[in-house]
Short mmCIF file of C-alpha atoms in Angstrom, two decimals:
data_model
loop_
_atom_site.label_atom_id
_atom_site.label_comp_id
_atom_site.label_asym_id
_atom_site.label_seq_id
_atom_site.Cartn_x
_atom_site.Cartn_y
_atom_site.Cartn_z
CA MET L 1 -78.08 23.89 216.88
CA PRO L 2 -76.06 23.70 220.07
CA ASN L 3 -72.49 24.91 219.76
CA VAL L 4 -70.36 22.05 221.05
CA ALA L 5 -66.58 21.77 221.08
CA LEU L 6 -64.27 18.77 221.11
CA ARG L 7 -60.96 18.43 222.87
CA PRO L 8 -58.62 15.46 223.29
CA ALA L 9 -59.25 13.62 226.55
CA ILE L 10 -56.71 14.00 229.34
CA ALA L 11 -55.99 11.80 232.36
CA GLU L 12 -58.34 13.86 234.55
CA ASP L 13 -61.28 12.87 232.31
CA ALA L 14 -61.01 9.16 233.21
CA GLU L 15 -63.72 9.21 235.88
CA ALA L 16 -66.27 11.11 233.79
CA VAL L 17 -65.75 8.84 230.77
CA PHE L 18 -66.08 5.81 233.07
CA THR L 19 -69.36 7.15 234.50
CA TRP L 20 -70.82 7.92 231.06
CA ARG L 21 -69.85 4.49 229.70
CA ASN L 22 -71.36 2.63 232.66
CA ASP L 23 -74.67 4.52 232.55
CA GLU L 24 -77.48 1.92 232.46
CA GLU L 25 -79.10 3.27 229.28
CA VAL L 26 -75.73 3.51 227.50
CA ARG L 27 -74.81 -0.07 228.43
CA ALA L 28 -78.19 -1.38 227.26
CA LEU L 29 -77.57 0.09 223.79
CA SER L 30 -73.87 -0.77 223.51
CA ARG L 31 -72.30 -3.74 221.75
CA ASP L 32 -71.14 -4.99 225.13
CA SER L 33 -73.76 -4.29 227.78
CA LYS L 34 -71.68 -5.50 230.74
CA PRO L 35 -70.47 -2.89 233.22
CA VAL L 36 -66.83 -1.92 232.76
CA GLU L 37 -64.59 -2.44 235.80
CA TRP L 38 -62.56 0.58 236.96
CA ASP L 39 -59.14 -1.10 236.53
CA ASP L 40 -60.03 -2.27 233.01
CA HIS L 41 -61.26 1.22 232.17
CA LEU L 42 -58.09 2.88 233.45
CA SER L 43 -55.90 0.54 231.41
CA TRP L 44 -57.94 1.16 228.24
CA PHE L 45 -58.21 4.90 228.86
CA SER L 46 -54.48 5.41 229.45
CA ASN L 47 -53.75 3.56 226.18
CA CYS L 48 -56.11 5.93 224.34
CA LEU L 49 -54.15 8.93 225.61
CA VAL L 50 -50.95 7.76 223.90
CA GLY L 51 -51.20 9.58 220.55
CA ALA L 52 -50.11 6.73 218.25
CA ASN L 53 -52.73 4.23 219.43
CA SER L 54 -55.54 2.93 217.21
CA GLU L 55 -58.14 4.52 219.52
CA SER L 56 -58.54 8.10 220.67
CA VAL L 57 -61.01 9.65 223.09
CA TRP L 58 -62.44 13.13 222.75
CA ILE L 59 -64.38 15.13 225.32
CA ILE L 60 -67.55 16.85 224.11
CA GLU L 61 -68.07 20.22 225.76
CA TYR L 62 -70.95 22.68 225.79
CA GLU L 63 -70.34 26.11 227.32
CA ASN L 64 -67.08 24.76 228.84
CA ILE L 65 -68.90 21.89 230.58
CA SER L 66 -67.91 18.31 229.75
CA ILE L 67 -71.14 16.65 228.57
CA GLY L 68 -69.90 13.45 226.96
CA SER L 69 -67.19 11.69 225.04
CA GLY L 70 -66.47 10.54 221.53
CA ARG L 71 -64.23 7.72 220.45
CA ILE L 72 -62.43 7.12 217.19
CA THR L 73 -61.18 3.59 216.50
CA LYS L 74 -58.99 3.11 213.43
CA TYR L 75 -59.55 -0.20 211.63
CA GLU L 76 -56.32 -2.05 210.98
CA GLU L 77 -57.54 -3.92 207.87
CA ASP L 78 -58.56 -0.88 205.81
CA ASP L 79 -58.95 2.91 205.85
CA ARG L 80 -62.12 3.05 207.94
CA ALA L 81 -62.37 4.60 211.40
CA GLU L 82 -65.34 3.91 213.65
CA ILE L 83 -66.93 6.78 215.54
CA SER L 84 -68.97 6.39 218.72
CA ILE L 85 -70.27 8.87 221.26
CA VAL L 86 -71.91 8.92 224.65
CA LEU L 87 -73.57 11.89 226.31
CA SER L 88 -74.40 12.59 229.91
CA GLU L 89 -78.08 11.80 230.49
CA GLU L 90 -79.21 15.40 230.86
CA TYR L 91 -77.75 16.36 227.45
CA ARG L 92 -79.29 13.54 225.37
CA GLY L 93 -81.90 14.26 222.72
CA ASN L 94 -81.12 17.95 222.18
CA GLY L 95 -78.83 17.91 219.13
CA TYR L 96 -75.51 17.90 220.98
CA GLY L 97 -74.67 14.43 219.69
CA SER L 98 -75.11 15.14 216.00
CA GLU L 99 -73.05 18.32 216.30
CA ALA L 100 -70.24 16.39 218.03
CA LEU L 101 -70.48 13.66 215.37
CA LYS L 102 -69.97 16.21 212.59
CA GLN L 103 -66.75 17.34 214.28
CA LEU L 104 -65.57 13.75 214.79
CA VAL L 105 -66.22 13.09 211.08
CA HIS L 106 -64.01 16.06 210.25
CA ILE L 107 -61.22 14.64 212.44
CA VAL L 108 -61.54 11.19 210.85
CA ARG L 109 -61.48 12.65 207.34
CA GLY L 110 -58.37 14.63 208.33
CA MET L 111 -56.72 11.28 209.13
CA GLY L 112 -57.45 10.19 205.55
CA ARG L 113 -59.99 7.64 206.75
CA LEU L 114 -63.62 6.79 206.00
CA PRO L 115 -65.96 7.50 208.97
CA VAL L 116 -68.20 4.56 209.93
CA ALA L 117 -70.34 3.71 212.94
CA TRP L 118 -72.17 0.77 214.47
CA VAL L 119 -75.55 1.41 216.05
CA ARG L 120 -78.11 -1.02 217.49
CA PRO L 121 -81.44 -1.08 215.59
CA SER L 122 -83.23 -0.29 218.88
CA ASN L 123 -81.18 2.86 219.48
CA ALA L 124 -83.49 5.30 217.71
CA ARG L 125 -81.94 8.39 219.32
CA SER L 126 -78.41 7.50 218.13
CA LEU L 127 -79.64 6.47 214.68
CA ALA L 128 -81.28 9.87 214.31
CA ALA L 129 -78.16 11.71 215.52
CA PHE L 130 -75.91 9.82 213.12
CA LYS L 131 -78.31 10.44 210.22
CA ARG L 132 -78.40 14.19 211.04
CA ALA L 133 -74.59 14.11 210.94
CA GLY L 134 -74.63 12.69 207.38
CA PHE L 135 -74.45 8.93 207.96
CA ASP L 136 -76.60 6.39 206.15
CA PHE L 137 -77.13 2.63 206.37
CA ALA L 138 -74.50 0.55 204.58
CA ASN L 139 -75.99 -2.90 205.28
CA GLN L 140 -78.41 -4.85 207.46
CA LEU L 141 -75.92 -4.96 210.35
CA LEU L 142 -76.58 -1.26 210.80
CA GLU L 143 -73.05 -0.29 210.07
CA LEU L 144 -73.36 3.31 209.03
CA HIS L 145 -71.18 5.05 206.48
CA HIS L 146 -70.75 8.76 206.29
CA ASN L 147 -71.94 10.26 203.02
CA GLU L 148 -70.05 13.17 201.56
#
């Protein structure tokens, strides 16, 4: 398995995260498939860098190269935290995602929260990555819960 590392995002990562999020394939498989505008992205991204926010962004690295990002969104109504990832096109389908997901699960568990995810039924690659990372279907909406 590829040896990936996670680090908290910093302001200088804004452009890369913006590019990954607006990738055509990523948008097609996201909850919201509309392109994100730069100003909206910067506002959201800067809020994620403030440690006490409900969302945090993590940069996925392989051999000291930034290859994608992960996001953790804490649910306000209960102890769940949703995990999502996006990888640069050239790093998709090679196991980097499931390795990053395992690390994000560890972070979420360290927060005392239950890791969950939402994946489109048509997103076979992500479904496989999440399953390799220990997630399983919780219901027909394809919310995934991490099994421990």
